[in-house]
Amino acid sequence: MKEILDMEILNSHLQEFDLEPIFTESLKPHMALYSYDAGELVCSQGDPSGTLYVLVKGKLKIYTTSAEGRTLVLCFKTPLELVGDIEYVKNTDIVNTVEAVTPVQLIGIPYRQLKKYVNDHAPFLQFLLDIITQKFYIKSNSFSFNLMYPVEVRLASYLLSVSSGESDELLHEQLSTAGLKDAANLIGVSYRHLNRIVYQFCSEGLVERSKGGIIVKNREGLRALTSHNIYE
């Protein structure tokens, strides 16, 4: 993680997403802009919370880990999104682990300053309500998606999520074996069943097996399997 000490970049993000009426002028001295490399953790499940992060560039992966060590990928997020909003409202530790899929930029604001300057500020409260409501709406729908959509559609959506950035640019073509296990957890099938679908995708020219995992060969073909990405 690195802090970007450039107020012009910070201000440009605030203007781009029309955040200035939400985060008042009095908060600006307490804001910081951070960058994270792909694969770097923004926060980890169970850690103390103390900062609200606003995702303004890049893509994040949100996942949880069970007591037995099993990882469940919950969703992928692109701007505009908040990290630490539920923890701010509930005053709890970090609920899920958040990892950068691409290089990302986040605006960080300490909770204590939010409580001091905007805790009763109507535009901020409405913004917080909209974001949290959308999260629960997406979470509710994801359970239905895993029941309604065939495994092929779910896997195609996952592959599109992990191989493209916020503007759908190609990030990388290869998905590791560990990534396939994440995919199985996310879409709710066994690793063996997932491998059968991967074999099917190989025969259709969509992906190709490699020593360390699979290589995406035909993104347009994957996109044709799903009318929209059900995990974003």
Short mmCIF file of C-alpha atoms in Angstrom, two decimals:
data_model
loop_
_atom_site.label_atom_id
_atom_site.label_comp_id
_atom_site.label_asym_id
_atom_site.label_seq_id
_atom_site.Cartn_x
_atom_site.Cartn_y
_atom_site.Cartn_z
CA MET A 1 0.00 0.00 0.00
CA LYS A 2 1.26 3.48 -0.87
CA GLU A 3 -0.17 6.90 -0.09
CA ILE A 4 -0.54 9.17 -3.11
CA LEU A 5 0.44 12.64 -1.90
CA ASP A 6 -1.24 14.57 -4.67
CA MET A 7 -4.30 16.62 -3.78
CA GLU A 8 -5.08 17.26 -7.45
CA ILE A 9 -5.63 13.55 -8.05
CA LEU A 10 -7.74 13.28 -4.90
CA ASN A 11 -9.84 16.27 -5.91
CA SER A 12 -10.30 14.90 -9.42
CA HIS A 13 -11.75 11.68 -7.97
CA LEU A 14 -14.09 13.66 -5.73
CA GLN A 15 -15.31 15.65 -8.73
CA GLU A 16 -15.55 12.62 -11.04
CA PHE A 17 -17.95 10.82 -8.70
CA ASP A 18 -19.70 13.97 -7.39
CA LEU A 19 -18.55 13.24 -3.84
CA GLU A 20 -17.92 16.82 -2.70
CA PRO A 21 -21.50 17.41 -1.44
CA ILE A 22 -21.31 14.08 0.44
CA PHE A 23 -17.92 14.52 2.11
CA THR A 24 -17.90 18.13 3.25
CA GLU A 25 -15.01 20.58 2.87
CA SER A 26 -14.14 20.14 6.55
CA LEU A 27 -13.33 16.48 5.85
CA LYS A 28 -10.82 17.14 3.07
CA PRO A 29 -7.79 17.65 5.36
CA HIS A 30 -8.50 14.23 6.86
CA MET A 31 -8.76 12.34 3.55
CA ALA A 32 -5.92 10.31 2.10
CA LEU A 33 -5.55 8.62 -1.29
CA TYR A 34 -4.01 5.13 -1.28
CA SER A 35 -2.91 2.80 -4.04
CA TYR A 36 -2.73 -1.00 -3.83
CA ASP A 37 -1.11 -3.41 -6.24
CA ALA A 38 -2.96 -6.40 -7.69
CA GLY A 39 -3.04 -9.20 -5.10
CA GLU A 40 -2.52 -6.84 -2.16
CA LEU A 41 -4.98 -6.96 0.75
CA VAL A 42 -6.89 -3.81 1.63
CA CYS A 43 -8.23 -5.33 4.85
CA SER A 44 -8.57 -8.77 6.39
CA GLN A 45 -11.53 -10.52 8.01
CA GLY A 46 -11.49 -10.05 11.79
CA ASP A 47 -9.08 -7.10 11.84
CA PRO A 48 -10.08 -3.96 13.79
CA SER A 49 -11.84 -1.40 11.61
CA GLY A 50 -11.21 2.31 11.73
CA THR A 51 -11.23 3.67 8.18
CA LEU A 52 -13.89 4.05 5.51
CA TYR A 53 -12.47 3.43 2.04
CA VAL A 54 -14.01 4.74 -1.16
CA LEU A 55 -13.02 2.73 -4.24
CA VAL A 56 -12.39 5.20 -7.08
CA LYS A 57 -10.22 3.15 -9.43
CA GLY A 58 -9.67 -0.57 -10.14
CA LYS A 59 -11.38 -3.79 -9.11
CA LEU A 60 -11.67 -5.52 -5.72
CA LYS A 61 -12.45 -9.11 -4.74
CA ILE A 62 -14.47 -9.66 -1.56
CA TYR A 63 -14.24 -13.02 0.18
CA THR A 64 -14.75 -14.69 3.54
CA THR A 65 -12.92 -17.57 5.22
CA SER A 66 -14.57 -20.21 7.41
CA ALA A 67 -13.15 -21.53 10.69
CA GLU A 68 -12.04 -24.62 8.73
CA GLY A 69 -10.03 -22.43 6.35
CA ARG A 70 -12.38 -22.65 3.35
CA THR A 71 -12.54 -19.51 1.24
CA LEU A 72 -15.76 -18.28 -0.30
CA VAL A 73 -15.53 -15.51 -2.89
CA LEU A 74 -18.59 -13.29 -2.41
CA CYS A 75 -18.34 -10.77 -5.24
CA PHE A 76 -16.20 -8.37 -7.25
CA LYS A 77 -16.48 -4.58 -6.95
CA THR A 78 -15.65 -1.66 -9.23
CA PRO A 79 -16.12 2.10 -8.57
CA LEU A 80 -18.02 3.60 -6.97
CA GLU A 81 -17.95 1.34 -3.89
CA LEU A 82 -17.31 1.55 -0.16
CA VAL A 83 -15.19 -0.68 2.06
CA GLY A 84 -15.81 -0.49 5.80
CA ASP A 85 -19.30 1.01 5.58
CA ILE A 86 -21.12 -1.79 7.40
CA GLU A 87 -18.37 -1.86 10.02
CA TYR A 88 -18.77 1.91 10.47
CA VAL A 89 -22.51 1.63 11.07
CA LYS A 90 -22.32 -1.50 13.26
CA ASN A 91 -19.05 -0.61 15.03
CA THR A 92 -17.61 -4.07 14.35
CA ASP A 93 -14.36 -5.61 13.18
CA ILE A 94 -13.77 -6.19 9.46
CA VAL A 95 -16.44 -8.61 8.19
CA ASN A 96 -14.79 -9.83 4.96
CA THR A 97 -11.34 -9.83 3.41
CA VAL A 98 -10.89 -7.35 0.56
CA GLU A 99 -8.18 -7.92 -2.05
CA ALA A 100 -7.12 -5.88 -5.07
CA VAL A 101 -7.71 -7.76 -8.33
CA THR A 102 -6.14 -4.91 -10.32
CA PRO A 103 -4.11 -1.92 -9.18
CA VAL A 104 -6.63 0.14 -7.23
CA GLN A 105 -6.98 3.58 -5.69
CA LEU A 106 -9.07 4.21 -2.59
CA ILE A 107 -9.83 7.33 -0.62
CA GLY A 108 -9.43 6.64 3.10
CA ILE A 109 -11.31 8.59 5.79
CA PRO A 110 -10.94 7.76 9.51
CA TYR A 111 -14.17 6.84 11.27
CA ARG A 112 -13.55 9.36 14.04
CA GLN A 113 -13.49 12.21 11.51
CA LEU A 114 -16.64 10.94 9.81
CA LYS A 115 -18.42 10.90 13.16
CA LYS A 116 -17.18 14.41 13.90
CA TYR A 117 -18.02 16.10 10.60
CA VAL A 118 -20.72 14.17 8.69
CA ASN A 119 -22.43 11.75 11.06
CA ASP A 120 -25.57 13.93 10.91
CA HIS A 121 -25.01 15.19 7.36
CA ALA A 122 -28.04 14.12 5.30
CA PRO A 123 -26.24 13.66 1.92
CA PHE A 124 -23.64 11.40 3.57
CA LEU A 125 -26.29 9.34 5.36
CA GLN A 126 -28.29 8.94 2.14
CA PHE A 127 -25.13 7.90 0.27
CA LEU A 128 -24.32 5.35 2.97
CA LEU A 129 -27.87 4.00 2.89
CA ASP A 130 -27.83 3.66 -0.91
CA ILE A 131 -24.52 1.76 -0.92
CA ILE A 132 -25.46 -0.62 1.91
CA THR A 133 -28.91 -1.27 0.45
CA GLN A 134 -27.34 -2.11 -2.91
CA LYS A 135 -24.96 -4.55 -1.22
CA PHE A 136 -27.79 -6.44 0.43
CA TYR A 137 -29.80 -6.40 -2.79
CA ILE A 138 -26.88 -7.93 -4.70
CA LYS A 139 -26.26 -10.48 -1.94
CA SER A 140 -29.91 -11.52 -1.98
CA ASN A 141 -29.87 -11.90 -5.75
CA SER A 142 -26.64 -13.90 -5.72
CA PHE A 143 -28.33 -16.73 -3.83
CA SER A 144 -31.03 -16.85 -6.49
CA PHE A 145 -28.45 -16.71 -9.28
CA ASN A 146 -26.64 -19.75 -7.93
CA LEU A 147 -29.91 -21.67 -8.04
CA MET A 148 -31.32 -20.33 -11.31
CA TYR A 149 -28.30 -20.21 -13.60
CA PRO A 150 -26.50 -23.32 -14.89
CA VAL A 151 -22.92 -23.93 -13.85
CA GLU A 152 -21.67 -22.93 -17.31
CA VAL A 153 -23.07 -19.41 -16.92
CA ARG A 154 -21.71 -19.08 -13.39
CA LEU A 155 -18.22 -20.19 -14.39
CA ALA A 156 -18.21 -17.93 -17.47
CA SER A 157 -19.16 -14.96 -15.27
CA TYR A 158 -16.40 -15.78 -12.80
CA LEU A 159 -13.78 -16.06 -15.54
CA LEU A 160 -14.85 -12.71 -16.97
CA SER A 161 -14.58 -11.11 -13.51
CA VAL A 162 -11.06 -12.30 -12.75
CA SER A 163 -9.66 -11.68 -16.23
CA SER A 164 -10.88 -8.12 -16.80
CA GLY A 165 -10.62 -4.74 -15.08
CA GLU A 166 -13.22 -2.11 -14.28
CA SER A 167 -13.45 -1.05 -17.96
CA ASP A 168 -13.45 -4.66 -19.18
CA GLU A 169 -9.84 -4.42 -20.34
CA LEU A 170 -7.93 -7.71 -20.32
CA LEU A 171 -5.88 -8.17 -17.14
CA HIS A 172 -4.50 -11.66 -17.56
CA GLU A 173 -5.50 -14.76 -19.41
CA GLN A 174 -4.37 -17.47 -16.98
CA LEU A 175 -6.31 -18.58 -13.92
CA SER A 176 -4.37 -20.60 -11.37
CA THR A 177 -5.47 -23.87 -9.83
CA ALA A 178 -6.14 -21.97 -6.58
CA GLY A 179 -8.34 -19.62 -8.59
CA LEU A 180 -10.35 -22.58 -9.82
CA LYS A 181 -10.96 -23.66 -6.24
CA ASP A 182 -12.16 -20.13 -5.48
CA ALA A 183 -14.49 -20.41 -8.47
CA ALA A 184 -15.93 -23.70 -7.23
CA ASN A 185 -16.63 -22.14 -3.82
CA LEU A 186 -18.23 -19.06 -5.34
CA ILE A 187 -20.56 -20.80 -7.76
CA GLY A 188 -21.54 -23.53 -5.30
CA VAL A 189 -20.29 -26.71 -7.01
CA SER A 190 -17.67 -29.32 -6.22
CA TYR A 191 -14.18 -28.95 -7.63
CA ARG A 192 -14.73 -32.20 -9.57
CA HIS A 193 -17.92 -30.86 -11.17
CA LEU A 194 -16.16 -27.63 -12.04
CA ASN A 195 -13.41 -29.58 -13.77
CA ARG A 196 -16.02 -31.26 -15.97
CA ILE A 197 -17.26 -27.84 -17.07
CA VAL A 198 -13.68 -26.70 -17.70
CA TYR A 199 -13.19 -29.77 -19.90
CA GLN A 200 -16.35 -28.80 -21.79
CA PHE A 201 -15.05 -25.23 -22.21
CA CYS A 202 -11.76 -26.64 -23.51
CA SER A 203 -13.57 -28.71 -26.14
CA GLU A 204 -15.47 -25.56 -27.22
CA GLY A 205 -12.28 -23.53 -27.52
CA LEU A 206 -13.19 -21.12 -24.71
CA VAL A 207 -10.31 -22.02 -22.41
CA GLU A 208 -7.18 -24.15 -22.51
CA ARG A 209 -5.58 -26.27 -19.80
CA SER A 210 -2.09 -25.25 -18.70
CA LYS A 211 0.31 -26.66 -16.14
CA GLY A 212 -0.71 -24.13 -13.47
CA GLY A 213 -4.42 -23.80 -14.23
CA ILE A 214 -6.42 -22.69 -17.26
CA ILE A 215 -5.91 -20.03 -19.92
CA VAL A 216 -8.83 -17.93 -21.20
CA LYS A 217 -8.78 -18.21 -25.01
CA ASN A 218 -12.11 -16.75 -26.09
CA ARG A 219 -13.53 -13.99 -23.88
CA GLU A 220 -16.23 -13.12 -26.39
CA GLY A 221 -17.36 -16.74 -26.35
CA LEU A 222 -17.55 -16.66 -22.55
CA ARG A 223 -19.49 -13.40 -22.69
CA ALA A 224 -21.97 -14.97 -25.11
CA LEU A 225 -22.86 -17.55 -22.44
CA THR A 226 -24.18 -14.90 -20.08
CA SER A 227 -26.34 -11.88 -20.87
CA HIS A 228 -24.67 -10.04 -17.97
CA ASN A 229 -22.00 -10.82 -15.41
CA ILE A 230 -23.93 -12.14 -12.43
CA TYR A 231 -21.11 -11.52 -9.93
CA GLU A 232 -20.71 -7.79 -10.56
#
